[in-house]
Short mmCIF file of C-alpha atoms in Angstrom, two decimals:
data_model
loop_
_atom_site.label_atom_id
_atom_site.label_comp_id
_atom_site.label_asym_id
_atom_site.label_seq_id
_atom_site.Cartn_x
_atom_site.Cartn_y
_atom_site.Cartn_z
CA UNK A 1 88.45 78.50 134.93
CA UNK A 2 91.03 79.71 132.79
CA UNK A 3 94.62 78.08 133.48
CA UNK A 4 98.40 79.20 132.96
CA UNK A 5 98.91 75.38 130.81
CA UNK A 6 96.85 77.19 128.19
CA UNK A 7 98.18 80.82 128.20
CA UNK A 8 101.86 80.35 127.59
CA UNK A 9 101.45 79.40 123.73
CA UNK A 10 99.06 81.94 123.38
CA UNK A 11 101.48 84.63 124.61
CA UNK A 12 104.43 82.52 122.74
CA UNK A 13 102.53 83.31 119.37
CA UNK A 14 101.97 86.54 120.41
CA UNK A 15 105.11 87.86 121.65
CA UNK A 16 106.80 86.86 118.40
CA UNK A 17 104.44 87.56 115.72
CA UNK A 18 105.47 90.87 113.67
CA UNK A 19 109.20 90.20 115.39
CA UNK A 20 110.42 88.34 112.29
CA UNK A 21 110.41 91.43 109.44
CA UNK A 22 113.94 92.49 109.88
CA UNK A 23 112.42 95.94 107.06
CA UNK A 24 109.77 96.69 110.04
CA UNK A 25 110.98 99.35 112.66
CA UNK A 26 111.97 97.59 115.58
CA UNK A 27 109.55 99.80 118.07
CA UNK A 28 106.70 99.40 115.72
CA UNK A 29 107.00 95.77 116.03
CA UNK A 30 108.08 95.86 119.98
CA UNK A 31 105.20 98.53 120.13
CA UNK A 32 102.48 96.11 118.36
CA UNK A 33 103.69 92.80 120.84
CA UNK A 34 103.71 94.63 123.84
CA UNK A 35 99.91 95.36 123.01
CA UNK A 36 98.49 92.73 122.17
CA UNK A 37 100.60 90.80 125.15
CA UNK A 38 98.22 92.89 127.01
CA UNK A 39 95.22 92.36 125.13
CA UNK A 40 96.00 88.78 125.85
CA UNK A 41 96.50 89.25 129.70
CA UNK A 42 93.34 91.65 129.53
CA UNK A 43 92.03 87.85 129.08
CA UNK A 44 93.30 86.08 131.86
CA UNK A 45 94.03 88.97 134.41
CA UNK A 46 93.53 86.60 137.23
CA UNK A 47 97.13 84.76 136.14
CA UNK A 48 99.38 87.82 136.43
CA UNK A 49 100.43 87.27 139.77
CA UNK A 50 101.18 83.79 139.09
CA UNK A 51 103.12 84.76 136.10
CA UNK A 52 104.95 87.60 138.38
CA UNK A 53 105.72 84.63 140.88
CA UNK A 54 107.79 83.09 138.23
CA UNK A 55 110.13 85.97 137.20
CA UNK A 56 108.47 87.47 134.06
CA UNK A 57 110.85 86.54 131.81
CA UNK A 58 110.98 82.73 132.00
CA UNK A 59 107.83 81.65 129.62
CA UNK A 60 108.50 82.62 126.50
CA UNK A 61 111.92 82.60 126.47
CA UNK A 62 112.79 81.40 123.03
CA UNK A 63 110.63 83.91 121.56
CA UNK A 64 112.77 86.42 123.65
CA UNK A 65 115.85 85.15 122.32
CA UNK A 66 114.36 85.84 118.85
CA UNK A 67 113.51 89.20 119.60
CA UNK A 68 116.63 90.32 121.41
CA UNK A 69 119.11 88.96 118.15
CA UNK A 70 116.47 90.63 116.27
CA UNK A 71 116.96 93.84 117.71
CA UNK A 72 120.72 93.63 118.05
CA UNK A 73 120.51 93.28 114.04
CA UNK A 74 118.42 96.49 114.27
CA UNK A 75 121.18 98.34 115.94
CA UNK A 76 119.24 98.43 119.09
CA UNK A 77 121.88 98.97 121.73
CA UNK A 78 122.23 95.94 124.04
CA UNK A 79 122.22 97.74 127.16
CA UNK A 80 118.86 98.84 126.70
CA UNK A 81 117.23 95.49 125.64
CA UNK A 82 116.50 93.95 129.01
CA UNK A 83 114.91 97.85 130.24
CA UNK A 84 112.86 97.32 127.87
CA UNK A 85 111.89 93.78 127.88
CA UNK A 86 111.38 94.38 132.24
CA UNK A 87 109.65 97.76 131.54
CA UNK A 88 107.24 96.94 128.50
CA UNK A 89 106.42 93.72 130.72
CA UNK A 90 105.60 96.24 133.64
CA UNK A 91 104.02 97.96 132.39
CA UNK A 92 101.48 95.05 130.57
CA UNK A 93 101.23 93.58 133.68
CA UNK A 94 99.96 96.37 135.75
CA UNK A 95 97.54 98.15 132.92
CA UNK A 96 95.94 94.36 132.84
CA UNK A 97 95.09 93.94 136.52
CA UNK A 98 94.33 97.87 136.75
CA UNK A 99 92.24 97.93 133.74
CA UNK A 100 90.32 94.48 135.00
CA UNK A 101 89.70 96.33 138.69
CA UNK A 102 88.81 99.43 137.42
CA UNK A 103 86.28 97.76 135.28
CA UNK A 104 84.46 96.76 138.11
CA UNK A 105 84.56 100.30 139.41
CA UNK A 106 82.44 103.72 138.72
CA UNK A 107 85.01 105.51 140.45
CA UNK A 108 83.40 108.80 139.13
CA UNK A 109 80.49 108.22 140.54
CA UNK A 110 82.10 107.24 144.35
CA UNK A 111 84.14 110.62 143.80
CA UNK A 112 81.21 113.05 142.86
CA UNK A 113 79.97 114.37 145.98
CA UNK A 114 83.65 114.26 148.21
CA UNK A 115 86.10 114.53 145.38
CA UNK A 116 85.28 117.01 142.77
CA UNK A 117 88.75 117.51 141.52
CA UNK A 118 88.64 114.09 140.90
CA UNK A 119 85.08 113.80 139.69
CA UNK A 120 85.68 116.48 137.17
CA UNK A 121 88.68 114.98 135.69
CA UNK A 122 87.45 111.40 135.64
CA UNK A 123 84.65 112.28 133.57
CA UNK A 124 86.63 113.82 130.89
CA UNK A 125 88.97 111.31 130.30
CA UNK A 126 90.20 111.91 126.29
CA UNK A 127 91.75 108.06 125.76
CA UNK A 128 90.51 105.03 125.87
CA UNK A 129 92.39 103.00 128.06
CA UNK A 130 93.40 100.53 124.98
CA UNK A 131 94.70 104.35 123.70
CA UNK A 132 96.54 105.64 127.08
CA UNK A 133 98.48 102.38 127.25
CA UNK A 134 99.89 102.55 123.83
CA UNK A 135 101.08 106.02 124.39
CA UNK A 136 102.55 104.48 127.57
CA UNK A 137 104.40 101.82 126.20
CA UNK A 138 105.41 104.17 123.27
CA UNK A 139 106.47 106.52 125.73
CA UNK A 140 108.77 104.20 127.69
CA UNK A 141 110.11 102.82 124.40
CA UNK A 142 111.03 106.39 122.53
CA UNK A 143 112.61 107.38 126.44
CA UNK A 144 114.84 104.22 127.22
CA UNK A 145 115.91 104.12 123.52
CA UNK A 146 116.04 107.67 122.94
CA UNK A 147 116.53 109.60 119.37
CA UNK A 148 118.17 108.29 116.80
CA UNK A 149 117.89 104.74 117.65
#
């Protein structure tokens, strides 16, 4: 069993890798965390709630400190910061415990014979769901910062 001692320095290491290259874009950087925080919660799926349960925010936090001056340097405006941080963190959090219930799901198949719409468009899904949440959390990045930031 799998236990939140050992997932907060994963996630620490995570979070912050690819944060320290001032030359990097900052949402190419925010873009790559935010994915591979997933990748690691794709992991331990059965933690999120308990993570949830102690304001999202709170593990991690010196890594998030990093980031934020980082992205102040960057000219990121500081109203945005914490939309992001909450969104992008969202956003993780839900793909992970969708993506780990879905898994255990052919909904196609329950939808064929009542559901067609939804049989038809299920089975011709274009992303993988690795590729739908990057344009996701691209997508809320580019539209809380919008152009020219």
């Amino acid at each position: 069993h799998r236990d939140l001692h050992s997932f907060p320095t994963r996630r620490s290491s995570d979070l912050i890798r690819g944060a320290g290259d001032p030359k990097r874009p900052w949402r190419e950087w925010l873009l790559e965390n935010t994915v591979r925080y997933r990748k690691a919660l794709l992991v331990y799926p059965d933690l999120v709630p308990t993570l949830m349960s102690r304001h999202p925010l709170q593990i991690g936090t010196e890594e998030h400190e990093r980031a934020v001056q980082l992205l102040e340097r960057q000219g990121v405006p500081p109203e945005i910061i914490m939309p992001l941080f909450d969104g992008l963190e969202a956003l993780a959090c839900g793909s992970a415990l969708y993506d780990s219930a879905a898994a255990n799901h052919d909904r196609a198949e329950a939808w064929r014979d009542d559901f067609p719409a939804l049989y038809r468009v299920s089975t011709a899904v274009g992303l993988t769901p690795d590729e739908a949440f990057e344009r996701a959390a691209r997508g809320l990045i580019d539209g809380l910062a919008g152009p020219g930031v």
